[in-house]
Amino acid sequence: MGNKAPNAAEFRQHSSHWGVFKAALGEDGLVIQAHPGDPDPNGILDNFPAALRHPARIARPMVRRGWLERGPGPDRQRGRDEFVAMEWDQVLDLLAAEIRRVGESHGPGAVYGGSYGWASAGRFHHAQSQIHRFLNTAIGGYVASVNSYSSGAASVIVPHVLGNYEALTKHNVTWDQVATQTEVVLAFGGMALKNAMVAGGGISEHVERPAMQAARARGCDFILVGPLRSDLPEEAGAEWIANVPGTDTALMLALVHTLVAEGLHDRGFIDRFTTGWAEFERYLLGAADGQPKDAAWAAPITGLEAEAIRALARRLHGKRVLVTVAHALQRAEHGEQPVWMGAVLAAALGQIGLPGGGYGYALGAIGYYGRRANAVPSPTLSQGRNRHGNYIPVARIADMLLNPGQDYRYNGQTRKYPDIRLVYWAGGNPFHHHQDLNRLREAFARVDTLVVHELAWTATARHADIVLPATMTLEREDIGYSSHDPLMVAMQRVAAPYAEARDDYDIFAALSRRLGTEAAFTEGRSSREWLAHLYERTRQGLAEKGLPAPDFEAFWEAGSLALPQEPDDGGPWRAFREDPDANPLPTPSGRIEIFSETVAGFGEASCPGHPAWLPPEEAPGGATPLHLVANQPATRLHSQLDFGGHSAAAKRREREVATMHPADAAARGIEDGDIIRLFNKRGACLAAVRVAEDIRPGVVQLPTGAWYDPEDPAEDFPLCVHGNPNVLTRDIGTSSLAQGCTGQLTVVEVEKFTGNLPPIRAFDPPVARPAPQPLAAE
Ligand code: PGD
């Protein structure tokens, strides 16, 4: 080891979804410095140094032995087989031939290119854009995915009942307004900083903690509704209402019931700005089913005292109240309901459209909410045109692969799952993001070929037939840009590519060359030329506003560029409140739809025409008495760089840490620091346990993102020894309306693990076997 620290001139500007930083590769490894203008830098930056040259990185192209020997086809050996290391040219020839075969004999409708995933921050090497552009130019399209694992239910219900989803989340109440105007923040599911500190494309200023601090200092009350005390930071000084997970809609109904029963609801607002109150009120008061949705009704459902519910409702009356609903609440069965009902509660309080008040749906769920938008166009790579046009709601991937040709419902339509032969993934990790991983393994066993570009040996890469090593962001140049962050960043190269890793762009360009579509894919540009090309759009936007508009070379040299932002004007909600006739919402009625003819017309029992309490199919009881909250991790983004230092340091005995209440632990003879086994009928995993009072009794919490690590991959239901909760979660849609991801909540039992502790092998690369004879001779 050397001891020479890098000097200032050696630091390069760079960016990530979790923060802007400078980095230099010194004799002792990578050194990271957070952006000096960031008031609250994200600790996840510390994952980079150990990750850069970690053995979990993929060094060479690899091909699964069974695929090489037997050719494409369904195979249960995926994830269980050996890998063979191959030369780039050899593997690209094989892959180009396979893409041609599938394209020519089955068409783009047999290729799944949805390739969901967060990948890295740069706007050019954005893996999803690259793969989509490649498939569009090479074979005319692919089966796409719509919506996200993040907001699958909300993004479908909101346009029917509230209007523009992007405006609701990105052009509404800002953190500045919270800091200066809000009197009560009623946060269903909280606003955990670990989520708010991340923004796709990069983030230079983490403003949430200081904003909550300022609001609190001014006297704003924060009320956290949810089973986890940690879902609001200490700075908010929040009162904690620990309801049963998944029961927020019942609580909101009871709050509105109390307001109505006591004449505290804002009738004037409801009459002027909403439609369908009468139908909803009949349900609320029990005219339809004989059951008023009052506090006494909600108490046993939510696990709260009826009087506490009534007192909370009274407290909200006459105040500048901001109701927020975390994305997490809609990532569960019937996830559409809390999103819709949150708006009804805010409407009943009459606060929508006021500064710092109303409905801040998902405020705090991610770093580009609650901020001002940039006022110049973004540098965005065109994905070209998908001439095929078929798609699935993103979280239905396993259903699609397991049930080709089967009908399913989505957003009022009956659609048919396509028959997929080739799945191509770049920049995502379905063995992180999808539910019921044992089912996903079955689904991936059905295809002819699974191709993955990855920088590290994730379980997705281990289940692939062809694994191509991708560069990590630090190993290439790019532009960091997020729609609501005022700093555009020249992401300068910090290190040479690891081993034989190549940029996704170069891989797709090489494949395009073999398929005869290189000119359409590359347009004759090198990566650097593409950056200059993408930058030009933003530069022109600046010039048109008469602002300093440096050329690309000057931008690159400077390392970053400050961008102008739109005013903090409350967006369409403020305009709507000021004049609903001149500024109607983009819903069928132009108003907030408390009853929706459109949604009712779809006839889905799982999502009726007004918000309602729909008990989940799977609730704690019997063999699975505990709720499991499988939420976002605090020490990494999703599963990214789980092998990095910050993520590793937070594990105990190398496992992910689950949290349990002391009463639940004691009832099972479990002590803090023990290894526990979490299980249900779908699977089982190990985790280390933290026993603490900051969780509601009856609830266990295990974050997502620990890499899936099957003890014996040959088994059908192997034990994950590392703590990936998605072996336990249920693979169903939120409803037949949105078909969103329901990974946040499931039911489990927990026991102390007393066996020999299996080793963690998730970060050991597979052993590369020599190529079989016929190919070696080629
Ligand atoms: P990441 O870990 O970010 O997870 O799921 P997502 O698949 O986005 O995966 C990105 C992958 O891309 C990583 O493996 C990384 O190494 C790789 N990568 C990074 N940069 C590059 C690149 O330049 N090129 C290539 N080829 N690869 C790259 C996230 C998803 O998980 C989301 S958004 C949510 S909100 C969901 N949340 C939950 C949840 O709350 N609960 C459960 N149980 N499950 C969830 N899953 C969802």
mmCIF file of C-alpha atoms in Angstrom, residues 153-154 157-158 161-162 246-250 252-253 280 283 325-326 329-345 359 361 594 599 604-616 734-738:
data_model
loop_
_atom_site.group_PDB
_atom_site.id
_atom_site.type_symbol
_atom_site.label_atom_id
_atom_site.label_comp_id
_atom_site.label_asym_id
_atom_site.label_seq_id
_atom_site.Cartn_x
_atom_site.Cartn_y
_atom_site.Cartn_z
ATOM 1 C CA ALA A 153 -50.561 2.081 -8.284
ATOM 2 C CA ALA A 154 -50.355 5.861 -7.877
ATOM 3 C CA ILE A 157 -55.107 5.954 -10.347
ATOM 4 C CA VAL A 158 -54.020 9.607 -10.149
ATOM 5 C CA VAL A 161 -59.124 11.114 -10.216
ATOM 6 C CA LEU A 162 -56.661 13.956 -9.602
ATOM 7 C CA GLY A 246 -51.619 -1.364 5.481
ATOM 8 C CA THR A 247 -54.571 0.184 7.345
ATOM 9 C CA ASP A 248 -54.048 3.872 6.502
ATOM 10 C CA THR A 249 -57.130 4.014 4.283
ATOM 11 C CA ALA A 250 -59.319 2.917 7.200
ATOM 12 C CA MET A 252 -58.238 8.290 6.764
ATOM 13 C CA LEU A 253 -61.877 7.260 6.348
ATOM 14 C CA PHE A 280 -68.704 8.690 -1.243
ATOM 15 C CA TYR A 283 -70.367 4.811 1.825
ATOM 16 C CA VAL A 325 -48.806 9.676 1.631
ATOM 17 C CA ALA A 326 -45.567 7.755 1.096
ATOM 18 C CA LEU A 329 -48.304 2.651 1.123
ATOM 19 C CA GLN A 330 -49.315 2.083 -2.463
ATOM 20 C CA ARG A 331 -46.684 -0.664 -2.909
ATOM 21 C CA ALA A 332 -49.134 -3.089 -1.281
ATOM 22 C CA GLU A 333 -52.413 -4.854 -2.054
ATOM 23 C CA HIS A 334 -55.073 -2.214 -2.897
ATOM 24 C CA GLY A 335 -52.342 0.408 -3.023
ATOM 25 C CA GLU A 336 -54.574 2.712 -5.082
ATOM 26 C CA GLN A 337 -56.794 3.350 -2.036
ATOM 27 C CA PRO A 338 -54.489 5.327 0.307
ATOM 28 C CA VAL A 339 -53.376 7.482 -2.648
ATOM 29 C CA TRP A 340 -56.961 8.398 -3.526
ATOM 30 C CA MET A 341 -58.212 8.610 0.065
ATOM 31 C CA GLY A 342 -55.318 10.916 1.029
ATOM 32 C CA ALA A 343 -56.627 13.379 -1.537
ATOM 33 C CA VAL A 344 -60.164 13.069 -0.148
ATOM 34 C CA LEU A 345 -58.880 13.800 3.367
ATOM 35 C CA TYR A 359 -51.975 17.066 -0.655
ATOM 36 C CA TYR A 361 -48.564 12.994 -2.390
ATOM 37 C CA ILE A 594 -64.065 11.617 -5.161
ATOM 38 C CA VAL A 599 -62.936 3.856 -12.502
ATOM 39 C CA GLU A 604 -63.059 -3.956 -10.853
ATOM 40 C CA ALA A 605 -63.986 -5.254 -7.416
ATOM 41 C CA SER A 606 -60.376 -4.598 -6.392
ATOM 42 C CA CYS A 607 -60.719 -0.885 -7.195
ATOM 43 C CA PRO A 608 -64.277 0.468 -6.983
ATOM 44 C CA GLY A 609 -65.543 3.925 -8.018
ATOM 45 C CA HIS A 610 -64.585 5.745 -4.816
ATOM 46 C CA PRO A 611 -61.870 5.156 -2.228
ATOM 47 C CA ALA A 612 -62.808 2.353 0.128
ATOM 48 C CA TRP A 613 -61.359 0.102 2.787
ATOM 49 C CA LEU A 614 -60.702 -3.241 1.114
ATOM 50 C CA PRO A 615 -59.248 -5.750 3.570
ATOM 51 C CA PRO A 616 -56.141 -7.494 2.186
ATOM 52 C CA THR A 734 -52.065 -3.929 -6.327
ATOM 53 C CA SER A 735 -55.419 -4.414 -8.090
ATOM 54 C CA SER A 736 -56.649 -5.249 -11.565
ATOM 55 C CA LEU A 737 -56.677 -1.502 -12.221
ATOM 56 C CA ALA A 738 -52.962 -0.677 -11.851
#
